[in-house]
Rosetta silent file (secondary structure, phi, psi, omega in degrees, C-alpha in Angstrom):
SEQUENCE: XXXXXXXXXXXXXXXXXXXXXXXXXXXXXXXXXXXXXXXXXXXXXXXXXXXXXXXXXXXXXXXXXXXXXXXXXXXXXXXXXXXXXXXXXXXXXXXXXXXXXXXXXXXXXXXXXXXXXXXXXXXXXXXXXXXXXXXXXXXXXXXXXXXXXXXXXXXXXXXXXXXXXXXXXXXXXXXXXXXXXXXXXXXXXXXXXXXXXXXXXXXXXXXXXXXXXXXXXXXXXXXXXXXXXXXXXXXXXXXXXXXXXXXXXXXXXXXXXXXXXXX
SCORE:     score description
SCORE:     0.000 S_00000001
   1 L     0.000  138.858 -178.260    0.000    0.000    0.000 S_00000001
   2 E  -118.052  121.668  177.917    1.274    3.468   -0.901 S_00000001
   3 E  -101.192  126.368 -178.133    0.261    6.517    1.129 S_00000001
   4 E  -127.911  155.246  171.594    0.734    9.856   -0.628 S_00000001
   5 L  -132.989  134.596 -179.287    0.175   13.517    0.129 S_00000001
   6 L  -145.451  147.083  174.252    0.031   16.201   -2.539 S_00000001
   7 L  -106.935  -49.116 -178.266   -0.919   19.866   -2.838 S_00000001
   8 L  -120.192    9.409  167.164   -0.312   20.655   -6.486 S_00000001
   9 L   110.179  -15.017 -176.883    0.240   17.178   -7.891 S_00000001
  10 H   -59.878  -46.867 -178.818    3.989   16.445   -7.974 S_00000001
  11 H   -68.603  -34.813  176.778    3.868   13.742   -5.322 S_00000001
  12 H   -64.400  -41.633  178.831    0.726   12.237   -6.831 S_00000001
  13 H   -59.326  -45.621  178.712    2.435   12.013  -10.232 S_00000001
  14 H   -66.235  -42.330 -178.742    5.370   10.138   -8.681 S_00000001
  15 H   -62.250  -38.906  179.320    3.090    7.953   -6.560 S_00000001
  16 H   -64.377  -39.041  178.495    1.055    6.894   -9.599 S_00000001
  17 H   -65.999  -43.156  178.160    4.187    5.793  -11.433 S_00000001
  18 H   -64.119  -43.264 -178.671    5.381    3.789   -8.426 S_00000001
  19 H   -63.398  -41.409  179.585    1.925    2.246   -7.936 S_00000001
  20 H   -66.436  -39.850 -178.578    1.678    1.199  -11.587 S_00000001
  21 H   -69.134  -38.435 -176.088    5.179   -0.296  -11.567 S_00000001
  22 H   -97.787   -0.797 -178.260    4.674   -2.207   -8.320 S_00000001
  23 L    54.832   53.142 -175.814    0.973   -2.997   -8.873 S_00000001
  24 L  -119.144  169.281 -176.985    0.090   -1.412   -5.549 S_00000001
  25 L   -96.546  137.605  177.857   -2.826    0.539   -4.068 S_00000001
  26 E   -98.197  138.484  175.579   -2.756    4.319   -3.538 S_00000001
  27 E  -130.298  130.706 -176.895   -4.203    6.002   -0.444 S_00000001
  28 E   -85.933  110.515  178.396   -4.494    9.790   -0.105 S_00000001
  29 H   -64.169  -32.987  179.449   -3.135   11.000    3.256 S_00000001
  30 H   -62.619  -46.100  178.157   -4.747   14.383    2.633 S_00000001
  31 H   -66.593  -40.406  178.749   -8.243   12.914    2.352 S_00000001
  32 H   -59.170  -42.171  179.532   -7.619   10.630    5.315 S_00000001
  33 H   -69.132  -42.373 -177.810   -6.639   13.654    7.388 S_00000001
  34 H   -59.898  -42.229 -175.779   -9.527   15.791    6.128 S_00000001
  35 L  -101.802   10.497  175.956  -12.132   13.176    7.050 S_00000001
  36 L    53.513   47.523  179.018  -10.289   11.878   10.145 S_00000001
  37 L  -112.785   97.024 -173.165  -10.038    8.342    8.769 S_00000001
  38 L  -114.535   11.167 -179.800   -6.846    6.850   10.196 S_00000001
  39 E  -100.761  124.560 -176.291   -7.651    3.111   10.319 S_00000001
  40 E  -133.986  135.581  178.783   -6.054    0.994    7.596 S_00000001
  41 E  -105.402  123.520 -179.029   -6.076   -2.747    7.005 S_00000001
  42 L  -126.961  160.459  174.795   -3.014   -4.241    5.337 S_00000001
  43 L   -82.189  132.659 -178.908   -1.746   -7.751    4.662 S_00000001
  44 L   -55.185  127.392  176.970    0.946   -8.779    7.096 S_00000001
  45 L    87.787    0.521  177.712    4.348   -8.423    5.436 S_00000001
  46 L   -74.599  160.699  178.435    3.255   -6.362    2.412 S_00000001
  47 L   -69.984  147.317 -178.420    5.394   -3.457    1.200 S_00000001
  48 E  -128.267  121.938 -178.362    4.600   -0.051    2.668 S_00000001
  49 E  -123.159  152.947  176.114    5.339    3.162    0.801 S_00000001
  50 E  -134.381  131.787  178.221    5.030    6.892    1.473 S_00000001
  51 E  -129.868  124.081 -175.328    5.241    9.641   -1.157 S_00000001
  52 E  -160.586  163.608 -178.831    5.088   13.287   -0.097 S_00000001
  53 E   -88.179  164.089  169.157    6.703   16.691   -0.719 S_00000001
  54 E   -87.832  128.387  174.394    9.386   18.597    1.139 S_00000001
  55 E  -119.607  117.614 -179.720    8.029   21.732    2.851 S_00000001
  56 L    54.560   41.517  175.197   10.638   24.174    4.136 S_00000001
  57 L    62.678   26.498  175.396   13.265   21.422    3.919 S_00000001
  58 E  -151.312 -173.868 -178.021   11.393   19.143    6.298 S_00000001
  59 E   -76.112  144.536  175.839    8.259   17.007    6.429 S_00000001
  60 L   -62.795  141.770  177.933    4.832   18.628    5.938 S_00000001
  61 H   -53.678  -37.497  179.935    2.941   19.056    9.235 S_00000001
  62 H   -62.815  -40.425  178.659    0.055   17.013    7.837 S_00000001
  63 H   -64.388  -40.661  176.269    2.350   14.060    7.130 S_00000001
  64 H   -57.498  -48.213 -177.884    3.699   14.258   10.673 S_00000001
  65 H   -67.570  -36.070  177.356    0.191   14.161   12.114 S_00000001
  66 H   -61.393  -46.169 -179.831   -0.865   11.354    9.812 S_00000001
  67 H   -65.268  -34.697  178.610    2.036    9.182   10.962 S_00000001
  68 H   -66.885  -36.705 -172.420    1.269   10.023   14.566 S_00000001
  69 H   -98.436  -18.786 -173.383   -2.403    9.038   14.238 S_00000001
  70 L   -60.717  140.863  178.517   -2.400    6.221   11.661 S_00000001
  71 E  -118.871   95.866 -179.911   -3.538    2.815   12.853 S_00000001
  72 E   -91.198  117.971 -179.405   -1.999    0.134   10.642 S_00000001
  73 E  -137.197  159.610  174.127   -3.508   -3.289   11.355 S_00000001
  74 L   -88.040  174.868  177.748   -3.980   -6.632    9.635 S_00000001
  75 L   -61.846  -23.170  177.675   -7.364   -8.238    8.983 S_00000001
  76 L   -92.499   11.418  178.976   -6.872  -10.147   12.241 S_00000001
  77 L    67.725   21.280  175.735   -6.292   -6.858   14.105 S_00000001
  78 L   -83.303  158.036  175.003   -2.627   -7.638   14.604 S_00000001
  79 E   -66.252  130.481 -176.128    0.023   -4.938   14.570 S_00000001
  80 L   -80.204  138.675  174.969    1.198   -4.570   10.992 S_00000001
  81 L  -132.931  117.044 -178.245    4.847   -5.117   10.063 S_00000001
  82 L   -77.480  156.016  174.173    5.942   -4.491    6.464 S_00000001
  83 L   -82.536  -22.515 -176.917    8.502   -6.593    4.631 S_00000001
  84 L  -156.976  129.614 -177.823    9.845   -3.446    2.967 S_00000001
  85 E  -130.194  132.928 -175.734    9.189    0.217    3.742 S_00000001
  86 E  -141.860  162.284  174.568   10.223    3.175    1.610 S_00000001
  87 E  -133.689  140.563  173.654    9.674    6.892    1.123 S_00000001
  88 E  -119.877  120.926 -175.582    9.781    9.010   -2.021 S_00000001
  89 E  -110.246  122.079  175.401   10.176   12.732   -1.350 S_00000001
  90 E   -91.395  152.945 -178.963    9.382   15.285   -4.044 S_00000001
  91 E  -155.576  160.615  175.316   10.990   18.719   -3.981 S_00000001
  92 L   -96.171  -21.427 -179.640   11.424   21.893   -5.991 S_00000001
  93 L  -145.254  -82.927 -174.969   15.046   22.453   -4.987 S_00000001
  94 L  -110.223  131.392  178.440   16.648   20.862   -1.907 S_00000001
  95 L   -83.961  -23.859  178.926   15.326   17.762   -0.167 S_00000001
  96 L    58.865 -140.509  179.636   17.583   18.288    2.842 S_00000001
  97 L   -97.035   19.754 -172.452   17.128   15.816    5.699 S_00000001
  98 H   -54.510  -47.335 -178.003   13.412   15.329    5.027 S_00000001
  99 H   -64.039  -37.277 -179.820   13.577   11.556    4.493 S_00000001
 100 H   -72.155  -35.381  174.810   15.664   11.052    7.613 S_00000001
 101 H   -63.773  -43.940  177.615   13.313   13.208    9.654 S_00000001
 102 H   -61.765  -42.882 -179.944   10.410   11.132    8.366 S_00000001
 103 H   -59.122  -40.620  179.169   12.260    7.905    9.207 S_00000001
 104 H   -63.803  -43.302  178.976   12.731    9.061   12.790 S_00000001
 105 H   -66.810  -41.644  179.863    9.021    9.854   13.195 S_00000001
 106 H   -61.490  -42.386  179.315    7.954    6.601   11.567 S_00000001
 107 H   -68.873  -40.823 -176.186   10.182    4.606   13.908 S_00000001
 108 H   -70.319  -41.581 -171.947    9.168    6.640   16.969 S_00000001
 109 H   -98.678  -23.252 -178.536    5.401    6.643   16.398 S_00000001
 110 H  -119.858   -9.617 -178.342    4.793    3.428   14.441 S_00000001
 111 L    68.267   25.318 -177.844    7.758    1.220   15.325 S_00000001
 112 L  -114.075  132.363  178.456    8.491    0.785   11.610 S_00000001
 113 L   -89.544  140.177  177.680   11.967    1.123   10.104 S_00000001
 114 L   -88.070  114.784 -176.501   12.431    2.909    6.790 S_00000001
 115 L   -82.079  -27.345 -175.148   14.397    0.591    4.488 S_00000001
 116 E  -152.730  152.477  176.717   14.818    2.969    1.560 S_00000001
 117 E  -147.037  144.539 -176.536   14.370    6.601    0.573 S_00000001
 118 E  -140.440  165.645  175.377   14.445    8.434   -2.748 S_00000001
 119 E  -134.709  149.560  176.338   13.810   11.932   -4.064 S_00000001
 120 E  -131.498  117.710  179.632   12.211   13.301   -7.222 S_00000001
 121 E   -88.174  133.618  179.715   12.814   16.919   -8.203 S_00000001
 122 L  -140.592 -157.938 -179.576   10.006   18.686  -10.049 S_00000001
 123 L   -74.560  127.181  178.146    8.493   22.158  -10.450 S_00000001
 124 L   -74.913  149.643 -176.796    8.527   24.137   -7.195 S_00000001
 125 L  -122.689    8.489 -175.401    5.268   25.697   -5.998 S_00000001
 126 L   -79.151   75.301 -168.512    6.309   27.995   -3.120 S_00000001
 127 L   -65.204  -23.460  179.066    4.966   31.054   -4.923 S_00000001
 128 L   -76.160  -11.090  175.649    5.423   33.496   -2.063 S_00000001
 129 L  -103.531  -31.748 -176.790    9.194   32.895   -2.357 S_00000001
 130 L  -159.082  163.944  176.988    9.609   32.545   -6.121 S_00000001
 131 L   -84.583  130.632  176.572    7.718   32.266   -9.391 S_00000001
 132 L   -59.762  146.744  179.636    7.073   28.667  -10.527 S_00000001
 133 L   -57.768  144.122 -179.683    8.922   27.679  -13.690 S_00000001
 134 L  -124.033  168.516  170.400    7.041   28.373  -16.896 S_00000001
 135 H    57.285 -135.994 -175.421    7.247   27.346  -20.551 S_00000001
 136 H   -63.618  -36.248  179.267   10.111   25.152  -21.730 S_00000001
 137 H   -62.849  -42.273  177.815   11.799   25.122  -18.328 S_00000001
 138 H   -61.288  -45.152 -178.864    8.615   23.752  -16.737 S_00000001
 139 H   -62.706  -38.956  178.204    8.325   21.080  -19.431 S_00000001
 140 H   -64.541  -43.575  179.260   11.956   20.042  -18.916 S_00000001
 141 H   -63.287  -41.644  179.567   11.469   19.757  -15.160 S_00000001
 142 H   -65.898  -41.150  179.024    8.312   17.686  -15.597 S_00000001
 143 H   -64.746  -41.779  178.201    9.978   15.384  -18.116 S_00000001
 144 H   -64.558  -41.320  179.725   12.967   14.907  -15.812 S_00000001
 145 H   -62.359  -38.794  179.132   10.686   14.217  -12.853 S_00000001
 146 H   -65.243  -43.287  177.618    8.851   11.537  -14.823 S_00000001
 147 H   -62.147  -44.856 -179.312   12.109    9.818  -15.764 S_00000001
 148 H   -63.547  -39.287  179.252   13.332   10.026  -12.174 S_00000001
 149 H   -66.115  -40.965  177.464   10.050    8.607  -10.856 S_00000001
 150 H   -63.599  -42.289  178.913   10.213    5.657  -13.273 S_00000001
 151 H   -63.382  -42.576  178.146   13.806    4.978  -12.257 S_00000001
 152 H   -63.911  -41.437 -179.363   12.850    5.155   -8.597 S_00000001
 153 H   -60.334  -39.377  179.055    9.852    2.856   -9.144 S_00000001
 154 H   -66.867  -36.562  177.620   12.086    0.172  -10.617 S_00000001
 155 H   -68.193  -36.073  176.691   14.422    0.390   -7.626 S_00000001
 156 H   -68.226  -42.358  178.211   11.450    0.055   -5.315 S_00000001
 157 H   -59.232  -35.630  177.642   10.152   -2.929   -7.278 S_00000001
 158 L   -79.965   -3.923  179.427   13.572   -4.533   -6.825 S_00000001
 159 L    55.772   49.324  174.635   13.291   -3.672   -3.095 S_00000001
 160 L   -69.524  134.136  177.075   16.626   -1.935   -2.899 S_00000001
 161 L  -100.432   85.003 -177.116   17.539   -1.023    0.659 S_00000001
 162 L  -140.164  158.191  171.827   19.250    2.308    0.032 S_00000001
 163 E  -116.748   90.721 -167.331   18.927    5.923    1.103 S_00000001
 164 L  -110.993   14.687  176.372   19.397    7.551   -2.276 S_00000001
 165 L   -65.463  146.312 -173.020   17.617   10.891   -1.963 S_00000001
 166 L   -85.245   94.878  178.925   19.789   13.647   -3.370 S_00000001
 167 L   -93.674  159.047  171.354   20.994   15.639   -0.389 S_00000001
 168 L  -144.916  163.609 -174.814   23.479   18.508   -0.389 S_00000001
 169 H   -57.193  -39.915 -178.692   25.168   20.517    2.387 S_00000001
 170 H   -66.554  -44.126  178.775   22.919   23.571    2.006 S_00000001
 171 H   -61.689  -40.444  178.675   19.728   21.513    2.145 S_00000001
 172 H   -63.327  -42.568  178.407   20.964   19.647    5.216 S_00000001
 173 H   -63.085  -43.996 -179.916   21.769   22.943    6.937 S_00000001
 174 H   -63.558  -37.437  177.219   18.344   24.382    6.079 S_00000001
 175 H   -61.749  -39.255  179.514   16.666   21.269    7.479 S_00000001
 176 H   -64.927  -29.880 -179.932   18.479   21.751   10.771 S_00000001
 177 H   -77.190  -41.262 -171.498   17.131   25.307   10.947 S_00000001
 178 H   -93.794  -19.913 -175.222   13.496   24.531   10.103 S_00000001
 179 L   -72.455  132.181  175.034   12.953   21.093   11.652 S_00000001
 180 L  -161.142  159.772 -178.415   10.962   20.970   14.897 S_00000001
 181 L   -64.362  -40.683  177.471    8.291   18.759   16.426 S_00000001
 182 L  -105.877  131.947 -175.963    5.641   21.452   16.096 S_00000001
 183 L  -129.046   71.733  178.716    5.435   23.307   12.791 S_00000001
 184 L   -64.117  136.604  179.440    2.778   26.016   12.921 S_00000001
 185 L  -116.685  121.613 -175.552    2.125   27.546    9.501 S_00000001
 186 L   -70.368  141.708  175.355    0.798   31.088    9.435 S_00000001
 187 L  -113.529    3.712 -172.140   -2.346   31.893    7.467 S_00000001
 188 L   -64.132  -23.613 -177.811   -2.398   35.638    8.135 S_00000001
 189 L   -90.745   -3.239  174.781   -1.069   36.487    4.658 S_00000001
 190 E   -73.262  137.229  174.217   -3.776   34.580    2.773 S_00000001
 191 E  -159.441  168.625 -179.607   -6.384   36.813    1.157 S_00000001
 192 E  -118.832  153.226  174.179   -8.629   36.947   -1.893 S_00000001
 193 L   -87.677  164.048  177.662   -9.033   39.399   -4.736 S_00000001
 194 L   -61.376  -13.095  179.855  -12.427   40.828   -5.742 S_00000001
 195 L   -76.261   -5.406  178.210  -12.375   38.358   -8.654 S_00000001
 196 L   -54.196  133.554 -178.378  -13.277   35.498   -6.255 S_00000001
 197 L  -104.247    9.403  176.119  -16.391   33.706   -7.579 S_00000001
 198 L    57.661   36.457 -177.150  -17.318   32.028   -4.258 S_00000001
 199 L   -76.739  -22.731  179.215  -17.118   28.573   -5.848 S_00000001
 200 L    82.663    4.465 -179.079  -15.882   26.908   -2.645 S_00000001
 201 H   -60.043  -40.073 -178.811  -13.200   24.882   -4.424 S_00000001
 202 H   -59.351  -43.538  179.177  -10.535   26.069   -1.981 S_00000001
 203 H   -68.306  -37.156 -179.216  -12.494   24.764    1.006 S_00000001
 204 H   -64.054  -40.227 -175.026  -13.263   21.489   -0.763 S_00000001
 205 H   -92.080   -7.208  179.974   -9.630   20.690   -1.534 S_00000001
 206 L   -66.650  116.554 -175.188   -8.152   21.976    1.737 S_00000001
 207 L   -74.445  -15.140 -177.276   -6.836   18.816    3.468 S_00000001
 208 L  -107.504    5.044 -178.635   -6.829   20.406    6.937 S_00000001
 209 L    55.764   35.697 -179.266  -10.301   22.021    6.802 S_00000001
 210 L   -80.694  -23.364 -174.086   -8.631   25.360    7.475 S_00000001
 211 E  -100.835  132.212  175.181  -10.770   27.251    4.946 S_00000001
 212 E  -129.455  139.441  174.811  -14.390   28.234    5.510 S_00000001
 213 E   -87.109  121.693  177.794  -16.595   30.322    3.233 S_00000001
 214 E  -118.998  116.422 -174.502  -18.180   33.203    5.151 S_00000001
 215 L    53.520   37.778  176.804  -20.675   35.225    3.127 S_00000001
 216 L    81.755    0.658 -177.712  -19.154   33.634    0.046 S_00000001
 217 E  -113.596  131.481  178.747  -15.588   34.683    0.866 S_00000001
 218 E   -62.864  135.818  174.028  -12.834   32.234    1.916 S_00000001
 219 E  -128.877  137.868 -177.232  -11.543   32.684    5.453 S_00000001
 220 E  -103.657  129.575  174.373   -8.501   30.891    6.883 S_00000001
 221 L   -67.180  155.260 -177.650   -8.358   29.664   10.470 S_00000001
 222 L   -69.628  -32.985 -174.254   -5.286   30.746   12.402 S_00000001
 223 L  -118.401  154.462  171.519   -4.179   27.190   13.213 S_00000001
 224 L   106.156  -20.329 -176.948   -3.999   23.893   11.374 S_00000001
 225 L   -65.231  136.461  175.549   -2.782   24.896    7.911 S_00000001
 226 L   -96.612   -2.438  176.963   -0.085   22.647    6.433 S_00000001
 227 L    57.857   46.802  175.537    0.693   25.340    3.815 S_00000001
 228 L   -76.293  -18.802 -179.851    0.391   23.053    0.807 S_00000001
 229 L    64.884   18.610  176.108   -0.811   26.079   -1.220 S_00000001
 230 H   -60.894  -39.281 -179.058   -3.367   23.926   -3.039 S_00000001
 231 H   -61.000  -41.571 -177.937   -5.973   26.648   -2.485 S_00000001
 232 H   -69.794  -48.625 -174.302   -3.772   29.273   -4.109 S_00000001
 233 H   -76.212  -27.116 -173.098   -2.597   27.259   -7.104 S_00000001
 234 L  -105.235    9.031  172.672   -5.860   25.462   -7.851 S_00000001
 235 L   -65.014  128.256 -174.372   -8.248   28.409   -7.610 S_00000001
 236 L   -67.096  -17.390 -179.914  -10.020   28.511  -11.010 S_00000001
 237 L  -122.679   15.050  178.346   -9.723   32.311  -11.269 S_00000001
 238 L    55.166   37.403 -176.672   -6.413   32.891   -9.427 S_00000001
 239 L   -85.506  -19.185 -175.976   -8.187   34.939   -6.788 S_00000001
 240 E   -88.558  133.218 -178.534   -6.296   33.568   -3.778 S_00000001
 241 E  -128.414  159.931  173.880   -3.064   35.292   -2.797 S_00000001
 242 E  -133.297  106.968 -176.548   -0.436   34.918   -0.082 S_00000001
 243 L    77.319 -158.142 -171.470    1.298   38.154    0.789 S_00000001
 244 L  -101.617   -3.985 -171.906    2.002   40.900   -1.727 S_00000001
 245 L  -111.380  -12.499 -171.232    3.980   39.098   -4.439 S_00000001
 246 H   -73.891  -22.538 -177.068    2.003   36.047   -5.540 S_00000001
 247 H   -61.099  -33.110 -176.320   -0.402   37.903   -7.844 S_00000001
 248 H   -95.931    2.963 -171.499    2.366   38.500  -10.381 S_00000001
 249 L  -105.227    6.478  176.196    4.044   35.116  -10.052 S_00000001
 250 L    73.430 -177.037 -176.986    1.674   32.776  -11.854 S_00000001
 251 L  -134.282  163.613  178.559    0.420   29.400  -10.703 S_00000001
 252 L  -141.635  129.607  171.484    1.452   25.758  -10.987 S_00000001
 253 L  -137.664  126.450  177.788   -0.546   22.537  -11.104 S_00000001
 254 L   -61.139  139.475 -179.123    1.006   19.237  -12.192 S_00000001
 255 H   -55.965  -20.008  179.738   -0.780   17.836  -15.280 S_00000001
 256 H   -63.025  -21.505  179.437   -1.704   14.732  -13.270 S_00000001
 257 H   -92.211    4.510  177.046   -4.425   16.848  -11.614 S_00000001
 258 L   116.768 -173.848 -177.993   -5.982   17.827  -14.930 S_00000001
 259 L   -57.770  140.216 -179.710   -5.752   20.713  -17.398 S_00000001
 260 L   -65.549  142.458  172.833   -3.545   23.572  -16.262 S_00000001
 261 L   -78.461  164.100  179.634   -5.251   26.730  -15.058 S_00000001
 262 L   -65.914  144.132 -178.047   -4.347   30.014  -16.642 S_00000001
 263 L   -89.030    0.000    0.000   -1.070   31.460  -15.320 S_00000001
């Protein structure tokens, strides 16, 4: 079974390739968290995979909470133990120590050891820091990510026990700065433009139920956001902003989630 979390589609794209190669089942951690469904039945000894993005050079808060709350059991209600456990971490730049941080949480909260870890670099979506790649550069990054995901899937199918995510000194240093047990993500800079059409899509896709429509306008709760930026990137009219710079920086959605919105 493969558990994935995605905001704008990169991790889902990689997870689908791994699932097809290994003939495995995909489970959405975001939906599980949104609907508070943390009970999962697995076959004793089956492979266990996790695919998720790097956020601020560490694990997304939602992934941390999912691992803390997940109840992995067999059909006989026994504690589940995988024969092989792996993680695939997607990133826009540096993966840092994300996989190792995840391994520590998985071992601490589930008693499961991470046998292998990989990384897949794709288009970055942190629009309040930079503009997502456009045009030919975006296409090159997506093509490279697909090749990397296929290569990773074959290594997973062969059950390689390696930690092969592409780390570098700067990413490792950044992980040491940002990693902490509690990772509050501010929502104070989220706002909407007058072009908002009150469609409610942002609230529907928010995995943490942080967004509520009040008089037709999205409002963000102060706590709980995992800052996946799905609301910002997947708004059909680009009405959602974060801070003062995102309006001019375009949007990004991986093609796996459907036709691209206008940039």
